[in-house]
Short mmCIF file of C-alpha atoms in Angstrom, two decimals:
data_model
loop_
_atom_site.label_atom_id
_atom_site.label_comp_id
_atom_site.label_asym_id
_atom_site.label_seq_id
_atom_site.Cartn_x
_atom_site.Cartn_y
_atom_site.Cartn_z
CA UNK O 983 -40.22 -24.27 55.16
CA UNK O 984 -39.18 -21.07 57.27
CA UNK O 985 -36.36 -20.37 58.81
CA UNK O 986 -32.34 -19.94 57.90
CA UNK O 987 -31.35 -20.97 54.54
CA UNK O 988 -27.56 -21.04 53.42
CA UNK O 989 -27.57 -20.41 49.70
CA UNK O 990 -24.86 -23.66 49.21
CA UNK O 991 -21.40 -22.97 47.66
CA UNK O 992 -20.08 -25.43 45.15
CA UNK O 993 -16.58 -26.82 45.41
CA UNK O 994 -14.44 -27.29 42.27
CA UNK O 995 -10.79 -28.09 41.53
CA UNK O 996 -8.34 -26.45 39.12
CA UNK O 997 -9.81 -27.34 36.08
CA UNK O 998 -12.99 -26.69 37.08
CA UNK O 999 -14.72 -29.52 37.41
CA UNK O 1000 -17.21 -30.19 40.03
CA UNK O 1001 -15.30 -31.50 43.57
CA UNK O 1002 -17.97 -34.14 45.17
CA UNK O 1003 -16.07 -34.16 48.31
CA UNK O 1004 -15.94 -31.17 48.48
CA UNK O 1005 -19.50 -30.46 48.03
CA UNK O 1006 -20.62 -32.76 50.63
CA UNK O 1007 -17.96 -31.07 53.18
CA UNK O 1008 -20.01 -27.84 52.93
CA UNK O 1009 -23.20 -29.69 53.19
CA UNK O 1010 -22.21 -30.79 56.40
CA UNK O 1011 -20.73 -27.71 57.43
CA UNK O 1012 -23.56 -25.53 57.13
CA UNK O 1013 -25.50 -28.83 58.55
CA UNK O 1014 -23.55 -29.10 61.55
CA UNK O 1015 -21.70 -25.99 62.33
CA UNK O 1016 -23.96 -23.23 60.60
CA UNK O 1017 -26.59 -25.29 62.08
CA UNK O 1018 -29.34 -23.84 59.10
CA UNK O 1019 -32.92 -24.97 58.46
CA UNK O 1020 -31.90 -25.42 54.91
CA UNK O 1021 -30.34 -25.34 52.06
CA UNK O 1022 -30.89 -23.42 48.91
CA UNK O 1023 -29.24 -25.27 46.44
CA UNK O 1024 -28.14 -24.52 42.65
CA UNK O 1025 -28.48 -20.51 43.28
CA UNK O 1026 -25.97 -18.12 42.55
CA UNK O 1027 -23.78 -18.42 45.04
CA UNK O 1028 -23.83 -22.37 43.79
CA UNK O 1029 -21.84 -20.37 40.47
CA UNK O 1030 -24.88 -22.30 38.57
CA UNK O 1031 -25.22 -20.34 35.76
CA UNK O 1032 -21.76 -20.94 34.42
CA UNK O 1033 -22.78 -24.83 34.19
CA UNK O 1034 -24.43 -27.76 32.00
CA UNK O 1035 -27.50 -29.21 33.03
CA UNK O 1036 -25.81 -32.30 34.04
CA UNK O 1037 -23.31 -30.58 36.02
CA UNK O 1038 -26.35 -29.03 38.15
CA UNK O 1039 -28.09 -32.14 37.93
CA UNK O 1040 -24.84 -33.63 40.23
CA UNK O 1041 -24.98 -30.95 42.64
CA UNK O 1042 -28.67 -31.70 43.35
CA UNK O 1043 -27.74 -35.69 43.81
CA UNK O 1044 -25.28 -34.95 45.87
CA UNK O 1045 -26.32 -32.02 48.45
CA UNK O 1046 -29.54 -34.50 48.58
CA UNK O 1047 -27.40 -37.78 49.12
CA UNK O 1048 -25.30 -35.51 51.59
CA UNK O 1049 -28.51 -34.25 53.77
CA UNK O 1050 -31.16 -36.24 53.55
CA UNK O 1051 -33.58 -35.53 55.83
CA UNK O 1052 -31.68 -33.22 58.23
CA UNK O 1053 -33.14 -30.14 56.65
CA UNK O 1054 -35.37 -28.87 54.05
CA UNK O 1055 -33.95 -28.67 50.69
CA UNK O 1056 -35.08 -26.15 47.87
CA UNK O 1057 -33.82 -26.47 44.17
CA UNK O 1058 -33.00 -23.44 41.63
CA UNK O 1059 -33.83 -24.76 38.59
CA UNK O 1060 -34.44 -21.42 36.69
CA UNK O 1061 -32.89 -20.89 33.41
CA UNK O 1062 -32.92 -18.97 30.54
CA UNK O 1063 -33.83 -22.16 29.02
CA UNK O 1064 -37.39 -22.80 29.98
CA UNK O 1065 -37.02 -26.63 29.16
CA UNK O 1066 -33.36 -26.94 30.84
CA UNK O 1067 -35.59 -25.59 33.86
CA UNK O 1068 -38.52 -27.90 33.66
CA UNK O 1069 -35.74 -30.85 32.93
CA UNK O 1070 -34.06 -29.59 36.35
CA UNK O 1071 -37.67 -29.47 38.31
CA UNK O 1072 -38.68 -33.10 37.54
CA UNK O 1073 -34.79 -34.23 38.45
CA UNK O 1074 -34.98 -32.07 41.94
CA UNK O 1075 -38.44 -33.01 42.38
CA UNK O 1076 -37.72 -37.28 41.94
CA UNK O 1077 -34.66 -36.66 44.22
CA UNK O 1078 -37.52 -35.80 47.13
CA UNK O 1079 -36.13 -32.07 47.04
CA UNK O 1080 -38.87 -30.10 49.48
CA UNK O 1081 -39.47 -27.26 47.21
CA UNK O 1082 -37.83 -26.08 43.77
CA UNK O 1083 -37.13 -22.20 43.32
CA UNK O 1084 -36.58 -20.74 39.71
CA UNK O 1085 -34.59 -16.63 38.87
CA UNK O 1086 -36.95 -14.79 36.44
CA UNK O 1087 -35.82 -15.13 33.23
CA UNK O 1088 -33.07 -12.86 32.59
CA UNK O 1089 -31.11 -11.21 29.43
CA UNK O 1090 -34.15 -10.49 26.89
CA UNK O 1091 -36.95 -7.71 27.93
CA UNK O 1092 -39.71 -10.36 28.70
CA UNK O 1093 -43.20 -9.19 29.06
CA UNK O 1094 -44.36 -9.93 32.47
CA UNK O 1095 -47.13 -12.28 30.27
CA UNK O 1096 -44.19 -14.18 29.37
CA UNK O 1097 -42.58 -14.45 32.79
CA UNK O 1098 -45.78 -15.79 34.13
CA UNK O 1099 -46.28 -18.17 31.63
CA UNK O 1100 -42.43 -19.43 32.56
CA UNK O 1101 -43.33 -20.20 35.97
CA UNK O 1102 -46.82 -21.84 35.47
CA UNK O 1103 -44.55 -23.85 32.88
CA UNK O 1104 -42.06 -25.18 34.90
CA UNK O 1105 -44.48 -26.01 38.27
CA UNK O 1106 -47.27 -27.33 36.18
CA UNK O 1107 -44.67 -30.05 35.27
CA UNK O 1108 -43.82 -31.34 39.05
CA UNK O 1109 -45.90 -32.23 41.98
CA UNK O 1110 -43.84 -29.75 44.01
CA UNK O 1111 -43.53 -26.08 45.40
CA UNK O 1112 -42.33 -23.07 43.79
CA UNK O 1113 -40.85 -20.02 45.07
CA UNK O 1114 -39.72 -17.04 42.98
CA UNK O 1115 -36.70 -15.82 43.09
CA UNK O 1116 -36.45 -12.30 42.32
CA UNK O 1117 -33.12 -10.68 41.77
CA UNK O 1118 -33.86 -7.41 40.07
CA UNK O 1119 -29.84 -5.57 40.14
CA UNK O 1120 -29.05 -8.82 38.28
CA UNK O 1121 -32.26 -9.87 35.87
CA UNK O 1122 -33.30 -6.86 35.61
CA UNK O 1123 -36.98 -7.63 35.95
CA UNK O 1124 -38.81 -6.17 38.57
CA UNK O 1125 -42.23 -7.21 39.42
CA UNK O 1126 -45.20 -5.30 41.20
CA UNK O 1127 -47.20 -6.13 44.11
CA UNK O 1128 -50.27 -6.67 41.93
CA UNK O 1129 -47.96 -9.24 39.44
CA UNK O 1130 -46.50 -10.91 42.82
CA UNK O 1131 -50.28 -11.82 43.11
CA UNK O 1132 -51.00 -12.70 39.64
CA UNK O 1133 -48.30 -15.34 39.95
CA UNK O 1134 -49.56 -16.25 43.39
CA UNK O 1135 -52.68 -17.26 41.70
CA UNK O 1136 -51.12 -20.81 41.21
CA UNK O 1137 -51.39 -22.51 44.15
CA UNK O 1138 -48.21 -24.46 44.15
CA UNK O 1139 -46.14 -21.22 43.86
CA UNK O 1140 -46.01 -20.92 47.42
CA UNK O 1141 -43.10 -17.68 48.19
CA UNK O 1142 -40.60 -15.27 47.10
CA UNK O 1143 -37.00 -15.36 47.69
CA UNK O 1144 -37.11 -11.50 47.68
CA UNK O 1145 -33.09 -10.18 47.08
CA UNK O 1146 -33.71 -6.26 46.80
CA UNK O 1147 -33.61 -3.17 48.90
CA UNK O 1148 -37.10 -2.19 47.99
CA UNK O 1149 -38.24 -2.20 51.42
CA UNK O 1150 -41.89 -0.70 50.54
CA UNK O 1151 -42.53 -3.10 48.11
CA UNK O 1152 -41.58 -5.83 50.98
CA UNK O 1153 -43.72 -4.10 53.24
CA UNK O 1154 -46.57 -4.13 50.83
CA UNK O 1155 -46.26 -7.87 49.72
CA UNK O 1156 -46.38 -8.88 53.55
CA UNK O 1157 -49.53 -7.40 53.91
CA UNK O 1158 -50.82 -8.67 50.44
CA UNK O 1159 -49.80 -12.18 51.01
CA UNK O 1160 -49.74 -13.12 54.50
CA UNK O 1161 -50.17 -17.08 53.74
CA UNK O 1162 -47.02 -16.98 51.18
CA UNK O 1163 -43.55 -17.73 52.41
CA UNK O 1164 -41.21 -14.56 51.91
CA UNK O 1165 -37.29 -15.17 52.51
CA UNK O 1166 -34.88 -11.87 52.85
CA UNK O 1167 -32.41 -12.18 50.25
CA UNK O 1168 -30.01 -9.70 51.38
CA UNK O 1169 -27.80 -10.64 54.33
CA UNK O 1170 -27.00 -7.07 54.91
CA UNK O 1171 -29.89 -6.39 55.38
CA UNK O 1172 -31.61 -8.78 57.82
CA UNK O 1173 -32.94 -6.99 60.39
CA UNK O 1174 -35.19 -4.48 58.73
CA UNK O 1175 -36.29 -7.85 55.96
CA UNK O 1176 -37.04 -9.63 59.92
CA UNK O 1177 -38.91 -6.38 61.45
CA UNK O 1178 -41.33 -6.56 58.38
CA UNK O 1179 -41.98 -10.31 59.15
CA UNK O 1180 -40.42 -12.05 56.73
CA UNK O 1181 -40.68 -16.12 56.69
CA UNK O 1182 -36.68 -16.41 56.66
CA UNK O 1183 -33.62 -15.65 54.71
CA UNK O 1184 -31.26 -17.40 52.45
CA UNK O 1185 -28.19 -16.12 52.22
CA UNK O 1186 -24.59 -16.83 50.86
CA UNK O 1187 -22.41 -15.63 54.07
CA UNK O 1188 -24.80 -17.58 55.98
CA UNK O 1189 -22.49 -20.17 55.03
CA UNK O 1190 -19.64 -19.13 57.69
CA UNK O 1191 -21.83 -16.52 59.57
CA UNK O 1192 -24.80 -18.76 59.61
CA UNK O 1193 -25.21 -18.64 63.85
CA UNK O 1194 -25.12 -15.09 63.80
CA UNK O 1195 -28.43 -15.04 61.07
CA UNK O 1196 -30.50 -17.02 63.26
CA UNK O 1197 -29.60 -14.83 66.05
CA UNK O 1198 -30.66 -11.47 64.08
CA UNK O 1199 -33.80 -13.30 62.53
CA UNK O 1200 -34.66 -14.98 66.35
CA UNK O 1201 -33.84 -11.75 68.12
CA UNK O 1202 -35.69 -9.07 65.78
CA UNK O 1203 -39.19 -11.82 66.06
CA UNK O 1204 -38.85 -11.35 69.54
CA UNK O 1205 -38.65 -7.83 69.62
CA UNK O 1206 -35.18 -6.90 71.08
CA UNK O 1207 -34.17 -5.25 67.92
CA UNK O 1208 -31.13 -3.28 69.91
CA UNK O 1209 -29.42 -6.89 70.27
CA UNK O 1210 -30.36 -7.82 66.77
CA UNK O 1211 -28.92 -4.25 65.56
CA UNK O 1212 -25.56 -4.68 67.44
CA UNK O 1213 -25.00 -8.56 65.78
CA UNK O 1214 -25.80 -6.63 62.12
CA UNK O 1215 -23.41 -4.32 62.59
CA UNK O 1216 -21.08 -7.11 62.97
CA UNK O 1217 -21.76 -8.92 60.67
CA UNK O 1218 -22.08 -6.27 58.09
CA UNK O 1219 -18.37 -5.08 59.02
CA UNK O 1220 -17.89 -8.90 58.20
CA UNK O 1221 -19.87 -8.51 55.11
CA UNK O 1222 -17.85 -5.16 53.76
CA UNK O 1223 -14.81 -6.84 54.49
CA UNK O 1224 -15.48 -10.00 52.15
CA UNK O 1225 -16.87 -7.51 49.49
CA UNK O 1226 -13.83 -6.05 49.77
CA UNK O 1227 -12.20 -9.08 49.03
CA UNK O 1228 -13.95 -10.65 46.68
CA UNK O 1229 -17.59 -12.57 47.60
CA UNK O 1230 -17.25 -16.24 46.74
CA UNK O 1231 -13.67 -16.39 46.59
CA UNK O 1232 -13.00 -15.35 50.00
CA UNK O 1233 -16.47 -17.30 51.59
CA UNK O 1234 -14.33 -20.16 50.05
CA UNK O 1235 -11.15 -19.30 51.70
CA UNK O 1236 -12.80 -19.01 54.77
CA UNK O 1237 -14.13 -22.48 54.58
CA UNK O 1238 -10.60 -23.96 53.80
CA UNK O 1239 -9.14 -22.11 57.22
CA UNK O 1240 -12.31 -24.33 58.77
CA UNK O 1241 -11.20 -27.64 57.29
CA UNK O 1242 -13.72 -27.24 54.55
CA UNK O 1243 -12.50 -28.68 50.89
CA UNK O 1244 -14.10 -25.77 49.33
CA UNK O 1245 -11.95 -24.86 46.22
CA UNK O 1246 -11.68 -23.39 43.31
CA UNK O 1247 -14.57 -20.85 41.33
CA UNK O 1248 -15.53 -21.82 38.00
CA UNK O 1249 -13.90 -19.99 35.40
CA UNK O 1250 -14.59 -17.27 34.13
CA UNK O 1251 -14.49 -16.32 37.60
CA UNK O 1252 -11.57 -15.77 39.41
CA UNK O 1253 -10.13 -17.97 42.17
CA UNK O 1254 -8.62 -16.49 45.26
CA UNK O 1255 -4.98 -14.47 45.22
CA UNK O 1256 -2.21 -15.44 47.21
CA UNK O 1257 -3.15 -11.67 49.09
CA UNK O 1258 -7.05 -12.14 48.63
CA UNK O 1259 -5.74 -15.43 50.97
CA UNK O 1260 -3.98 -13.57 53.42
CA UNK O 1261 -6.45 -11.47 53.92
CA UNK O 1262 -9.41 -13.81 54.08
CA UNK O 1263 -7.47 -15.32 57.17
CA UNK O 1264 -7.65 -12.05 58.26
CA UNK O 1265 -11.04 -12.25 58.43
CA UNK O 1266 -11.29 -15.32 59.49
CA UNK O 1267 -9.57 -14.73 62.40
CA UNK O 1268 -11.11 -11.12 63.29
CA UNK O 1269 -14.49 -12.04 62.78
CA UNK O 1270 -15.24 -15.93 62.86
CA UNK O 1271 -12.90 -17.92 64.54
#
C-alpha cells in the first residue's frame, strides 16, 4: 500500500452531472502518464461531498472498472452520515477496492468517544482496511498521538492520511506507530512529510505533477535531500501558481491542455474563467509541458 497516491479528480459536464468518460480519461492519465501507485478515490479533490451516495457509488464502479489491477485503490467513504459511510464501505469493499479511507466527522463538536466509535462502525462492517483521514483546517478535529493509538487499537485500521503542518505531531506518530501506514497529505510539503519517513503521499496536484512526487519522495528516502529540495521548490512555484488560480479548476484545465476530458466542477463551485484558462495554459506551459 505505500507509495504515490493521486487523490482522483472527477469529471462533470455543464449541468453537473457526473462525465464517465471523462472519469476514466483521468484514471488512465494518472495510470499511465503520472505513473502513481494509486489512487485515492472519492476524497476531496473527487468534489465528493457535494454528491448523493449513488453519485459516489458511480465514481467507485468506474475508477475500479477503469484500473483494475494496475494499482492499489483506496475508497473515501466518510460522511457525516455514519450509515451513508458504512453503505459506501460495503459498495467499495464488493468492488475489490484495496483499502477504504473515511474524513473524521466534521460540522458538530464530536467527542473524540464519538469519533472512535464512527470508525470502529464503519470497518467493523467490511472485511477491509481503514485509514484515517485527518484534515484538521477543514473538520476541525484534531486528534492526539495518544487518540491516533486508541483508534489504532483496531487492527483493520491500518494508517493515517495525515493533511496538516503539524510536523511534531508527525514526528511523534512515526515513532509511536512504526507498523501503521502514514501518507503526507500536503503536496507542499513533501519533503520534510518524506525526511520523517512517511509511507507515501496522496495528493491532488499529483495528478499533473505526479513524476515530480515520486522523485521528491524517492530522492529524500535515499538521502539526497538537496535534489529533492530543488524539485520542491519547483513544484511549489507550480503549486502557488494554481492556488493562485484557483485549485481544482485550474488542475482541470491543465488536464484538458493534455487531452484529458476533465470538465466542469460541481456547483456550487465555480468552473474555470475564460482568464483563469489563459492562465492555466500558462502554467501548463511554464511548468509541465
Amino acid at each position: 500500500m505505500k507509495g504515490i497516491y493521486s487523490a482522483l479528480l472527477a469529471s462533470f459536464d455543464e449541468q453537473g452531472k457526473i462525465n464517465e468518460q471523462g472519469v476514466r480519461e483521468i484514471v488512465r492519465h494518472n495510470i499511465d502518464k503520472m505513473m502513481v501507485d494509486g489512487l485515492y478515490v472519492g476524497g476531496s479533490t473527487g468534489e465528493n461531498f457535494m454528491l448523493s451516495t449513488e453519485e459516489k457509488k458511480q465514481i467507485f464502479e468506474i475508477a475500479k472498472d477503469e484500473a483494475g489491477s494496475e494499482v492499489k485503490l483506496i475508497a473515501q467513504v466518510g460522511s457525516i452520515n455514519v450509515y451513508e459511510s458504512i453503505d459506501l464501505a460495503k459498495h467499495a469493499t464488493a468492488l475489490g477496492y484495496d483499502a477504504i479511507s473515511a474524513v473524521t466527522p466534521f460540522y458538530y463538536k464530536f467527542s473524540f468517544e464519538e469519533i472512535k466509535d464512527y470508525y470502529n462502525m464503519i470497518i467493523d462492517s467490511v472485511d477491509n482496511r481503514l485509514i484515517i483521514y485527518s484534515i484538521p483546517f477543514l473538520t476541525g478535529v484534531d486528534m492526539s498521538v495518544e487518540q491516533f493509538g486508541e483508534l489504532f487499537e483496531n487492527p483493520k485500521i491500518i494508517g493515517v492520511k495525515f493533511t496538516a503542518a503539524d510536523f511534531f505531531l508527525l514526528e511523534r506518530m512515526r515513532k509511536a506507530y512504526p507498523d501503521k501506514l502514514i501518507f503526507a497529505g500536503f503536496d507542499e510539503m513533501m519533503l520534510s512529510a518524506a525526511v520523517l519517513d512517511v509511507d507515501g503521499a496522496i495528493g491532488s496536484t499529483f495528478n499533473v505533477n505526479g513524476p515530480r512526487a515520486r522523485q521528491i519522495y524517492e530522492l529524500a528516502k535515499a538521502g539526497k535531500i538537496e535534489e529533492a529540495r530543488e524539485i520542491q521548490h519547483t513544484t511549489n512555484d507550480l503549486i502557488a501558481a494554481i492556488l493562485d488560480n484557483g485549485l481544482y479548476p485550474t488542475i482541470k484545465c491543465i488536464l484538458e491542455e493534455q487531452g484529458v476530458h476533465a470538465g466542469c466542477c460541481r456547483k456550487p463551485m465555480a468552473s474555470a474563467t475564460p482568464e483563469a484558462r489563459i492562465r492555466a495554459r500558462e502554467i501548463y506551459k511554464q511548468y509541465i509541458k
